[in-house]
Each structure stands twice: as structure tokens, then as C-alpha cells.
Short mmCIF file of C-alpha atoms in Angstrom, two decimals:
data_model
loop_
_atom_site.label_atom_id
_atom_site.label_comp_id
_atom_site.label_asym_id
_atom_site.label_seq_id
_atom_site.Cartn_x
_atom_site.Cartn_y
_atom_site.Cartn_z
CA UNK A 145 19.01 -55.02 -335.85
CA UNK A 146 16.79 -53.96 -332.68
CA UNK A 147 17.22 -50.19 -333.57
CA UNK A 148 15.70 -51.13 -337.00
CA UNK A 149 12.55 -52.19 -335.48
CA UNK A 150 12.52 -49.46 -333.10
CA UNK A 151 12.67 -46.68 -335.98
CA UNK A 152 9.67 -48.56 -337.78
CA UNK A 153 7.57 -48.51 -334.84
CA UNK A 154 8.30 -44.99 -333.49
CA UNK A 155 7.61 -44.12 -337.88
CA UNK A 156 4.74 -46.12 -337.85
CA UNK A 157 3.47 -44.75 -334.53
CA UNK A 158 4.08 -41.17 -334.56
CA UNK A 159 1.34 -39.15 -336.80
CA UNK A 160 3.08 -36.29 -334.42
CA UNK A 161 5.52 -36.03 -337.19
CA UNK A 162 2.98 -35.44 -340.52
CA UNK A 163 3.69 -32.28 -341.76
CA UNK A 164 0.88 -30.10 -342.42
CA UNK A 165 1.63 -30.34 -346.28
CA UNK A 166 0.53 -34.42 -346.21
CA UNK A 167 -2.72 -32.77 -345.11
CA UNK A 168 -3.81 -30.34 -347.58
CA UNK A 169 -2.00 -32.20 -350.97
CA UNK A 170 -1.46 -29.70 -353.81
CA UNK A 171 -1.69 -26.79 -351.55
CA UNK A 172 -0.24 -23.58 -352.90
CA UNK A 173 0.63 -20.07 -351.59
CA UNK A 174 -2.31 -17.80 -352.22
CA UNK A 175 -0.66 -14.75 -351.04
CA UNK A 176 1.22 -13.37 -348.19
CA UNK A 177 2.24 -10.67 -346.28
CA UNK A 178 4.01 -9.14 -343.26
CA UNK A 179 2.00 -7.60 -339.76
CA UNK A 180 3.90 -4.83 -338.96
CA UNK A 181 2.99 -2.94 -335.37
CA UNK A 182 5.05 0.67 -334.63
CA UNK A 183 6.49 -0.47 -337.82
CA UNK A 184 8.61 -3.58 -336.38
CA UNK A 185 8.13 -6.71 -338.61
CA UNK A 186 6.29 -8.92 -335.92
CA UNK A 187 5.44 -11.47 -338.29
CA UNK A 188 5.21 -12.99 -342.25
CA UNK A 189 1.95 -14.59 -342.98
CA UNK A 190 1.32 -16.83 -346.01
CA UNK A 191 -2.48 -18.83 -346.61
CA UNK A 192 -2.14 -22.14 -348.77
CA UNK A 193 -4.83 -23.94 -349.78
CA UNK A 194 -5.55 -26.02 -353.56
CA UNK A 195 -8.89 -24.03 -353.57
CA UNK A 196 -8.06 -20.54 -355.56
CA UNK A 197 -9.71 -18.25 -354.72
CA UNK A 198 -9.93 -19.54 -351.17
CA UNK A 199 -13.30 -21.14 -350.54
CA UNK A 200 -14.91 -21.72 -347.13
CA UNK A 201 -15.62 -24.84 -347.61
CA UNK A 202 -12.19 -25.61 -348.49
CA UNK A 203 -9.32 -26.65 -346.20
CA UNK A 204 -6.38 -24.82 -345.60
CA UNK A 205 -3.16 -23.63 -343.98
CA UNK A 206 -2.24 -20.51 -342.46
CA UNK A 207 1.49 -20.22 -341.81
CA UNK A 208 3.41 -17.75 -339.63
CA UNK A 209 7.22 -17.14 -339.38
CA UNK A 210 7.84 -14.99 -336.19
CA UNK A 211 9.95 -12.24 -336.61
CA UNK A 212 10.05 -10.97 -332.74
CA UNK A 213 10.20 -13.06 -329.43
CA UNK A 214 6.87 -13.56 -327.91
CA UNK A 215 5.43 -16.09 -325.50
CA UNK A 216 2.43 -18.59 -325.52
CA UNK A 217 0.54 -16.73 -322.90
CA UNK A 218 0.60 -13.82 -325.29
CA UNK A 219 0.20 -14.86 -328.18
CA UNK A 220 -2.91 -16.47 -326.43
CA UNK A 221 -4.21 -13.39 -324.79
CA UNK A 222 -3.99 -11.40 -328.61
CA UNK A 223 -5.69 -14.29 -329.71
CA UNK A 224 -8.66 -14.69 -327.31
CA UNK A 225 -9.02 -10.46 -327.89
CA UNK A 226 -9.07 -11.06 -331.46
CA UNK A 227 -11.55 -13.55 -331.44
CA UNK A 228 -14.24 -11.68 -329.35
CA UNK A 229 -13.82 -8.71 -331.62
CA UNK A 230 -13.99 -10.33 -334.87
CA UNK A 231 -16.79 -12.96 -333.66
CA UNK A 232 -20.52 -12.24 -335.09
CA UNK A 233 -22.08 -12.84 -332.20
CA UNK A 234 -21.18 -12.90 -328.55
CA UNK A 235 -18.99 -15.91 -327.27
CA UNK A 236 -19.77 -17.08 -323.91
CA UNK A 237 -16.91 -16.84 -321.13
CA UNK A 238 -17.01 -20.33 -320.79
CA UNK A 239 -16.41 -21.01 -324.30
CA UNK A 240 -13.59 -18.49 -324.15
CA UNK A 241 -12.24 -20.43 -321.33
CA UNK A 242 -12.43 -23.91 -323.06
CA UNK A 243 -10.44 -21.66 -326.19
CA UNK A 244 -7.79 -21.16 -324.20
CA UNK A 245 -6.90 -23.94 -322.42
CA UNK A 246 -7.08 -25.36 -326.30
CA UNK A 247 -4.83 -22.50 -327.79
CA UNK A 248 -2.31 -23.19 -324.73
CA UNK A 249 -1.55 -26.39 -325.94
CA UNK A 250 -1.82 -25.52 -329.11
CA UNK A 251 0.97 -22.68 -329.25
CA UNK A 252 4.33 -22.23 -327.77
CA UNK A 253 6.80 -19.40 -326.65
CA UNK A 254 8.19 -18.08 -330.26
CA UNK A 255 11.46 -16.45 -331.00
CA UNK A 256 12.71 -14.75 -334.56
CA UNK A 257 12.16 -17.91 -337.17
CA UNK A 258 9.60 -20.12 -335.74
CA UNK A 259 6.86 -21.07 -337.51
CA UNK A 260 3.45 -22.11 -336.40
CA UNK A 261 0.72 -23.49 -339.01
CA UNK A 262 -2.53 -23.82 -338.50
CA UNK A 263 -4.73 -26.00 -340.22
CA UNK A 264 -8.17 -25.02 -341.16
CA UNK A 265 -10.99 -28.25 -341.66
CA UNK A 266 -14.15 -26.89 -342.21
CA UNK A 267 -16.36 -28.08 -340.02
CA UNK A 268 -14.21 -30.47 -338.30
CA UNK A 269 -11.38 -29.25 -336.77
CA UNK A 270 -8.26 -26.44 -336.49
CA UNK A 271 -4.30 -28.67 -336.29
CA UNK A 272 -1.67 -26.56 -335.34
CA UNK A 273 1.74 -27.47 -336.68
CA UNK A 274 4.76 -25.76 -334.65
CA UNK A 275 7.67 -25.82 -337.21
CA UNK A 276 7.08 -29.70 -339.29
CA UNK A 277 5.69 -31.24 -335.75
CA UNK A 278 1.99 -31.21 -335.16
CA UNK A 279 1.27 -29.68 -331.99
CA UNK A 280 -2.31 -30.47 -331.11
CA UNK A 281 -5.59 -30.44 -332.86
CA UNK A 282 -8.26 -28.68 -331.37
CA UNK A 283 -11.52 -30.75 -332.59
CA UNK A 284 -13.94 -27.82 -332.51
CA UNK A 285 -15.64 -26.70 -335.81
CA UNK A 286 -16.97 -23.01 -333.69
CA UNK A 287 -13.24 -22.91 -332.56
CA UNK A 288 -11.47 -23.14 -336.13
CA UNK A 289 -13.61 -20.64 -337.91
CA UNK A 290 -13.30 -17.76 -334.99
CA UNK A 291 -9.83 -18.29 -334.91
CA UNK A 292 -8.76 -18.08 -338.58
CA UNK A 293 -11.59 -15.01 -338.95
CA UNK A 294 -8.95 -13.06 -337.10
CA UNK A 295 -6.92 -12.76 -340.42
CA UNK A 296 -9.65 -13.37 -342.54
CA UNK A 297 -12.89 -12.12 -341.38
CA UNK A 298 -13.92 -8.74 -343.02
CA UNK A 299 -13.85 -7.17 -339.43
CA UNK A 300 -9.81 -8.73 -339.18
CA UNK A 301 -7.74 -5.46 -337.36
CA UNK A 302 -5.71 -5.26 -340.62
CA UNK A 303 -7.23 -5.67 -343.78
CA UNK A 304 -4.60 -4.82 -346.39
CA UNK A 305 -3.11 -8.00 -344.44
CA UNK A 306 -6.04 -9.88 -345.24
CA UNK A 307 -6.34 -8.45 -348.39
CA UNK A 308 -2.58 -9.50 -349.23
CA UNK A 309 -3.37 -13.25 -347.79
CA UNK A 310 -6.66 -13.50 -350.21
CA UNK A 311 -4.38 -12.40 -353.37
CA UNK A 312 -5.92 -9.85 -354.08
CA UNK A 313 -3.25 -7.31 -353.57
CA UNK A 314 -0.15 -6.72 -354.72
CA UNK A 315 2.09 -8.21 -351.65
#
């Protein structure tokens, strides 16, 4: 009887374990497609969302399955690089800074078949699901749209990617 009660409260206690799906009801695949660098499969990207064609005033999910081992700090660094090249206007160091420390909670080492999802909110806030457990929630509405622009923002590094995610490629 006691271990009943304490599986109801951690249940009832633990929003930790919402999936990103309970967030973004009726979400479907867009479109997908892989990043390849030198050729080696690095990652598989898919964007969800129940807003087709994807709106930017519409939530939704962008999920990753790692093909390759790489760590938090770098998939921090390519992140922070990404986001000052893609960004329209400058972004101050500090605000970089604050990014980071947000993005290193946010992310963890990888290794072939994790996932991490992140949730877009527009104008609220970015959630970042690492495989069905949400990992932290970065409540920042500048934050969420500079870091999705790196796949989506016409100036992304690879556009048939972005192309691919939108739908409107063959993928």
C-alpha cells in the first residue's frame, strides 16, 4: 500500500516526465532530413507542428536523433556560432553568455540514438526534451527564435536541410 501512494505523488509531481507530444497535441511530421558533414550522417532532423505549412506564430517541435558521439560543450559551442551567424542583428556578449549557461542545462553529451527535442513557443519560451524527459525550459522568447533560426532561418548553413524540414523538398 505505501508504494501506491508514493507512485501517485512522484506521477502527480513530476511534469519532468511530459513528453513533448502532450505539448503540441495533433502535431505531425512536416518533413525531415539528415545533416551530413564530410559525408558522415551526424544527425536526422524531423519539425512537427499541427500548423502546415509551418507558421511563426505556431508552436512546434524540432527533433534530433544523433547519429555520432558528441558532447554538451560542443554541441553548445556549434550552437552559440550558429546563432551569431544566423542572428539579424548583433547579439550582445552578455546575452551570448546568459545563452549558454541556458543551452548547458539544456543539452547533454549525445551518443548514436539519442534524441533531443526542442520545443518552440512563440513568444514564450524554447523546452528541450532529451529522449521522453524534459530537460529544462529556457523562458526566453529572443532565445527560442535565434536558436531554432539555425535550421530555419533563410541564412541556416544548410538550406536543402531546411528546405527538407519545411516540406518543401523531396526528403
Amino acid at each position: 500500500m505505501p508504494h501506491r501512494w508514493l507512485m501517485v505523488l512522484l506521477l502527480m509531481s513530476s511534469p519532468a516526465l511530459a513528453r513533448w507530444q502532450e505539448v503540441l497535441p495533433g502535431a505531425q511530421v512536416i518533413g525531415g532530413g539528415d545533416l551530413r558533414v564530410f559525408g558522415f550522417r551526424v544527425y536526422t532532423a524531423r519539425l512537427w507542428s499541427a500548423a502546415n505549412p509551418l507558421s511563426a506564430d505556431k508552436p512546434f517541435a524540432l527533433e534530433l536523433t544523433y547519429h555520432r558521439d558528441i558532447t554538451r560543450d560542443e554541441l553548445v559551442e556549434a550552437s552559440v556560432d550558429e546563432i551569431k551567424r544566423t542572428s539579424p542583428v548583433p547579439v550582445s556578449e552578455e546575452q551570448i553568455s546568459q545563452w549558454q549557461a541556458q543551452m548547458a542545462q539544456a543539452f547533454v553529451d549525445v551518443q548514436a540514438g539519442s534524441k533531443i527535442t526542442g520545443v518552440y513557443l512563440p513568444g514564450r519560451e524554447a523546452r528541450f526534451y532529451v529522449g521522453e524527459k524534459l530537460q529544462h525550459v529556457v523562458q526566453d522568447p529572443q532565445f527560442a527564435k535565434a536558436f531554432f533560426d539555425i535550421w530555419l532561418s533563410p541564412k541556416t548553413r544548410n538550406p536543402e536541410l531546411r528546405e527538407q524540414l519545411l516540406g518543401a523538398a523531396d526528403h
